[in-house]
Amino acid sequence: MNTCVVGLQWGDEGKGKVVDILAEKNDIVVRYGGGANAGHTVVIGDKKFALHLLPSGAIRDKTICVIANGVVVDPEVLLEEIDGLAQRGITLDGRLFISESAHIVLDYHKAEDKLREASLGDNKIGTTVRGIGPCYSDKVGRSYAVRMTDLLDLENFKDKLEKIVNYKNKIFAALYNAELIKAAEIFEKCKIYSKRLSKYIRNTTEYLHQEIESGKNILFEGAQGALLDLDHGTFPYVTSSNASSLGVGPGCGVPVQMIDKFIGVVKAYTTRVGAGPFPSELNDEIGQYIRDKGHEYGTTTGRPRRCGWFDTMVVKYAAKIGGINEIAMMHLDTLAGLDEIKICTGYTIDGKEVKMFPSNIDRLAKVKCRFETLKGFSEEITQAADFNKLPKQGQKYIRTVEEIIDLPVTIIGVGPGRSQTIFRK
Ligand code: GDP
Ligand code: IMO
Ligand code: MG
């Protein structure tokens, strides 16, 4: 049985928690897209782990972790993560595989991300400044790209890097009047990356197919969320990869036909970091209440997340393009204490009903949300162990969402901890 877990909003839905839980019954967890822009949190008892590149199965010592070809790998962040886990007694030796085809984020990508965002002023995307866009641009552009396989042949890589840095410096000087990059400095760092990471690098496509044939259970871990998908999200306020489940095939070489179940992760409300339209956003004390109660501050950048009501137009669209079979709804506990809870049930533009979520931001800017209002619940639910233990209004909220999006909510989050999870048949 192969399963894919993917975010259905604008990221940070709680994928890390869901993947960590499901990893127990899987042999291998695969990250197939994004890079260190992701921040996936796993909470076990009083221990908290924030993972950016390692799959969220990393915390379980028997789980094989694969970073597939679709990921852009920042070796500095990855090594920090590996060392951080080692200090906490968790080793990745013998159970981490990184695709030889995965592209590498280097210092000049991060510098370019920063310079470009600064140059855009009010029009900036609000990226994580982790070099994601520049690295994926180099991948698509091909001629100046660097991949994990280059770390296996430093002799040839040295010359290649000099040509790349030469090219980048022309751009940096012309566009940004920026400080020049030194190839020698980057090469010194790459020598360390090569020394420490070579043992993990291999053909992960071949490996995954071999393991699928031998009957292993594989869990594919999406990064970001469907609305940040480069092709299907709210362009240009998106990330630079196919962050919906559509990215899984190109991102790791396993076709969707081989995946048995797609689980879409949502929050019981909506959040977004960075710029871009957000129809159900709450710029008021209720938004602030959710931000405070849900600790809605970015795992990667610490930025406050924008908060709003649950938007069924967003989730129906994301589920449709992602072939989603069931829903994991996290953060139900965060809604406790609100007198009323609203659900966005539809959009109109100039009084006309909108059929499907318009990813075109000019159309999206014109939508008016229609809301259904439910009574809230005052009881704290962080200890609720099954669905029947939830307050009636909490149950009603879940059932109402299920009805509108026409998908079952099979996993419910009532707190950040591994055990604060309700499973429904
Ligand atoms: P991801 O990027 O989708 O993995 O999500 P993040 O880790 O960036 O953000 C989700 C945040 O919500 C993290 O701080 C989690 O520990 C936390 N979290 C996950 N599920 C729940 C839940 O059901 N209730 C609460 N209160 N927190 C949760
Ligand atoms: P996880 O996996 C939330 C957002 C950024 C910005 C836009 C582009 O933790 O859910 P980028 O650095 O990718 O070029 O930024 O995408 N973004 C995320 N928002 N969660 C994420 O990942 C995100 N990864 C990127 O805030 O708006
Ligand atoms: Mg996150």
PDB file of N, CA and C and ligand atoms in Angstrom, residues 10-12 15 37-40 125-129 132 223-224 228 238-239 273-274 303, ligand 2:
ATOM      1  N   TRP A  10      -2.608  26.571   1.823  1.00  0.00           N
ATOM      2  CA  TRP A  10      -1.382  27.296   1.441  1.00  0.00           C
ATOM      3  C   TRP A  10      -0.188  26.846   2.280  1.00  0.00           C
ATOM      4  N   GLY A  11      -0.115  25.570   2.606  1.00  0.00           N
ATOM      5  CA  GLY A  11       1.014  25.056   3.388  1.00  0.00           C
ATOM      6  C   GLY A  11       0.754  25.086   4.883  1.00  0.00           C
ATOM      7  N   ASP A  12       1.635  24.417   5.638  1.00  0.00           N
ATOM      8  CA  ASP A  12       1.577  24.398   7.112  1.00  0.00           C
ATOM      9  C   ASP A  12       0.287  23.795   7.667  1.00  0.00           C
ATOM     10  N   LYS A  15       1.172  18.620   7.902  1.00  0.00           N
ATOM     11  CA  LYS A  15       1.613  17.419   7.165  1.00  0.00           C
ATOM     12  C   LYS A  15       2.645  16.627   7.960  1.00  0.00           C
ATOM     13  N   ASN A  37      12.398  25.480   2.168  1.00  0.00           N
ATOM     14  CA  ASN A  37      11.281  26.407   2.420  1.00  0.00           C
ATOM     15  C   ASN A  37      10.236  25.723   3.297  1.00  0.00           C
ATOM     16  N   ALA A  38      10.193  24.399   3.244  1.00  0.00           N
ATOM     17  CA  ALA A  38       9.253  23.634   4.062  1.00  0.00           C
ATOM     18  C   ALA A  38       9.712  23.642   5.514  1.00  0.00           C
ATOM     19  N   GLY A  39       8.745  23.573   6.406  1.00  0.00           N
ATOM     20  CA  GLY A  39       9.046  23.402   7.828  1.00  0.00           C
ATOM     21  C   GLY A  39       7.986  22.478   8.371  1.00  0.00           C
ATOM     22  N   HIS A  40       8.349  21.251   8.636  1.00  0.00           N
ATOM     23  CA  HIS A  40       7.378  20.244   9.080  1.00  0.00           C
ATOM     24  C   HIS A  40       7.640  19.896  10.544  1.00  0.00           C
ATOM     25  N   ILE A 125       7.057  38.569  -3.521  1.00  0.00           N
ATOM     26  CA  ILE A 125       6.225  37.384  -3.327  1.00  0.00           C
ATOM     27  C   ILE A 125       6.128  37.036  -1.841  1.00  0.00           C
ATOM     28  N   GLY A 126       7.147  37.444  -1.098  1.00  0.00           N
ATOM     29  CA  GLY A 126       7.184  37.060   0.315  1.00  0.00           C
ATOM     30  C   GLY A 126       7.715  35.647   0.452  1.00  0.00           C
ATOM     31  N   THR A 127       8.787  35.349  -0.283  1.00  0.00           N
ATOM     32  CA  THR A 127       9.360  33.994  -0.255  1.00  0.00           C
ATOM     33  C   THR A 127      10.013  33.738   1.102  1.00  0.00           C
ATOM     34  N   THR A 128      10.436  32.507   1.295  1.00  0.00           N
ATOM     35  CA  THR A 128      11.142  32.151   2.523  1.00  0.00           C
ATOM     36  C   THR A 128      12.622  32.541   2.440  1.00  0.00           C
ATOM     37  N   VAL A 129      13.049  33.065   1.296  1.00  0.00           N
ATOM     38  CA  VAL A 129      14.437  33.465   1.025  1.00  0.00           C
ATOM     39  C   VAL A 129      15.406  32.281   1.203  1.00  0.00           C
ATOM     40  N   ILE A 132      14.874  28.953  -3.167  1.00  0.00           N
ATOM     41  CA  ILE A 132      14.076  27.949  -3.880  1.00  0.00           C
ATOM     42  C   ILE A 132      13.828  28.339  -5.348  1.00  0.00           C
ATOM     43  N   ALA A 223       5.264  18.680   0.239  1.00  0.00           N
ATOM     44  CA  ALA A 223       5.678  19.904   0.929  1.00  0.00           C
ATOM     45  C   ALA A 223       4.781  21.027   0.402  1.00  0.00           C
ATOM     46  N   GLN A 224       4.731  22.129   1.142  1.00  0.00           N
ATOM     47  CA  GLN A 224       3.853  23.255   0.809  1.00  0.00           C
ATOM     48  C   GLN A 224       2.388  22.774   0.706  1.00  0.00           C
ATOM     49  N   LEU A 228      -0.180  26.581  -3.408  1.00  0.00           N
ATOM     50  CA  LEU A 228       1.151  27.140  -3.686  1.00  0.00           C
ATOM     51  C   LEU A 228       1.784  26.436  -4.886  1.00  0.00           C
ATOM     52  N   VAL A 238       3.118  31.842  -5.386  1.00  0.00           N
ATOM     53  CA  VAL A 238       3.224  30.388  -5.246  1.00  0.00           C
ATOM     54  C   VAL A 238       4.683  30.048  -5.005  1.00  0.00           C
ATOM     55  N   THR A 239       4.966  28.778  -4.833  1.00  0.00           N
ATOM     56  CA  THR A 239       6.361  28.362  -4.782  1.00  0.00           C
ATOM     57  C   THR A 239       6.765  27.898  -6.193  1.00  0.00           C
ATOM     58  N   VAL A 273       1.214  32.212   4.652  1.00  0.00           N
ATOM     59  CA  VAL A 273       2.337  33.123   4.936  1.00  0.00           C
ATOM     60  C   VAL A 273       2.786  33.716   3.619  1.00  0.00           C
ATOM     61  N   GLY A 274       3.253  34.943   3.641  1.00  0.00           N
ATOM     62  CA  GLY A 274       3.680  35.572   2.403  1.00  0.00           C
ATOM     63  C   GLY A 274       2.500  36.284   1.763  1.00  0.00           C
ATOM     64  N   ARG A 303       7.594  34.063  10.660  1.00  0.00           N
ATOM     65  CA  ARG A 303       6.644  35.130  10.323  1.00  0.00           C
ATOM     66  C   ARG A 303       5.244  34.794  10.841  1.00  0.00           C
TER      67      ARG A 303
HETATM   68  P1  IMO B   2       5.392  23.642   4.316  1.00  0.00           P
HETATM   69  O1  IMO B   2       5.922  22.426   3.622  1.00  0.00           O
HETATM   70  C1  IMO B   2       3.818  27.700   3.961  1.00  0.00           C
HETATM   71  C2  IMO B   2       5.342  30.130   0.653  1.00  0.00           C
HETATM   72  C3  IMO B   2       6.163  31.334   1.062  1.00  0.00           C
HETATM   73  C4  IMO B   2       5.820  32.284  -0.072  1.00  0.00           C
HETATM   74  C5  IMO B   2       5.746  31.355  -1.272  1.00  0.00           C
HETATM   75  C6  IMO B   2       7.025  31.285  -2.088  1.00  0.00           C
HETATM   76  O2  IMO B   2       5.974  23.883   5.654  1.00  0.00           O
HETATM   77  O3  IMO B   2       3.895  23.651   4.298  1.00  0.00           O
HETATM   78  P2  IMO B   2       9.390  30.152  -1.670  1.00  0.00           P
HETATM   79  O4  IMO B   2      10.399  30.345  -0.588  1.00  0.00           O
HETATM   80  O5  IMO B   2       8.898  28.754  -1.800  1.00  0.00           O
HETATM   81  O6  IMO B   2       9.839  30.709  -2.987  1.00  0.00           O
HETATM   82  O7  IMO B   2       8.145  31.064  -1.233  1.00  0.00           O
HETATM   83  O8  IMO B   2       5.465  30.057  -0.748  1.00  0.00           O
HETATM   84  N1  IMO B   2       5.813  28.841   1.210  1.00  0.00           N
HETATM   85  C7  IMO B   2       5.216  28.218   2.233  1.00  0.00           C
HETATM   86  N2  IMO B   2       4.185  28.584   3.015  1.00  0.00           N
HETATM   87  N3  IMO B   2       4.400  26.487   4.134  1.00  0.00           N
HETATM   88  C8  IMO B   2       5.415  26.091   3.349  1.00  0.00           C
HETATM   89  O9  IMO B   2       5.943  24.852   3.406  1.00  0.00           O
HETATM   90  C9  IMO B   2       5.896  26.988   2.365  1.00  0.00           C
HETATM   91  N4  IMO B   2       6.888  26.920   1.449  1.00  0.00           N
HETATM   92  C10 IMO B   2       6.803  28.061   0.744  1.00  0.00           C
HETATM   93  O10 IMO B   2       5.764  31.839   2.310  1.00  0.00           O
HETATM   94  O11 IMO B   2       4.547  32.823   0.127  1.00  0.00           O
END
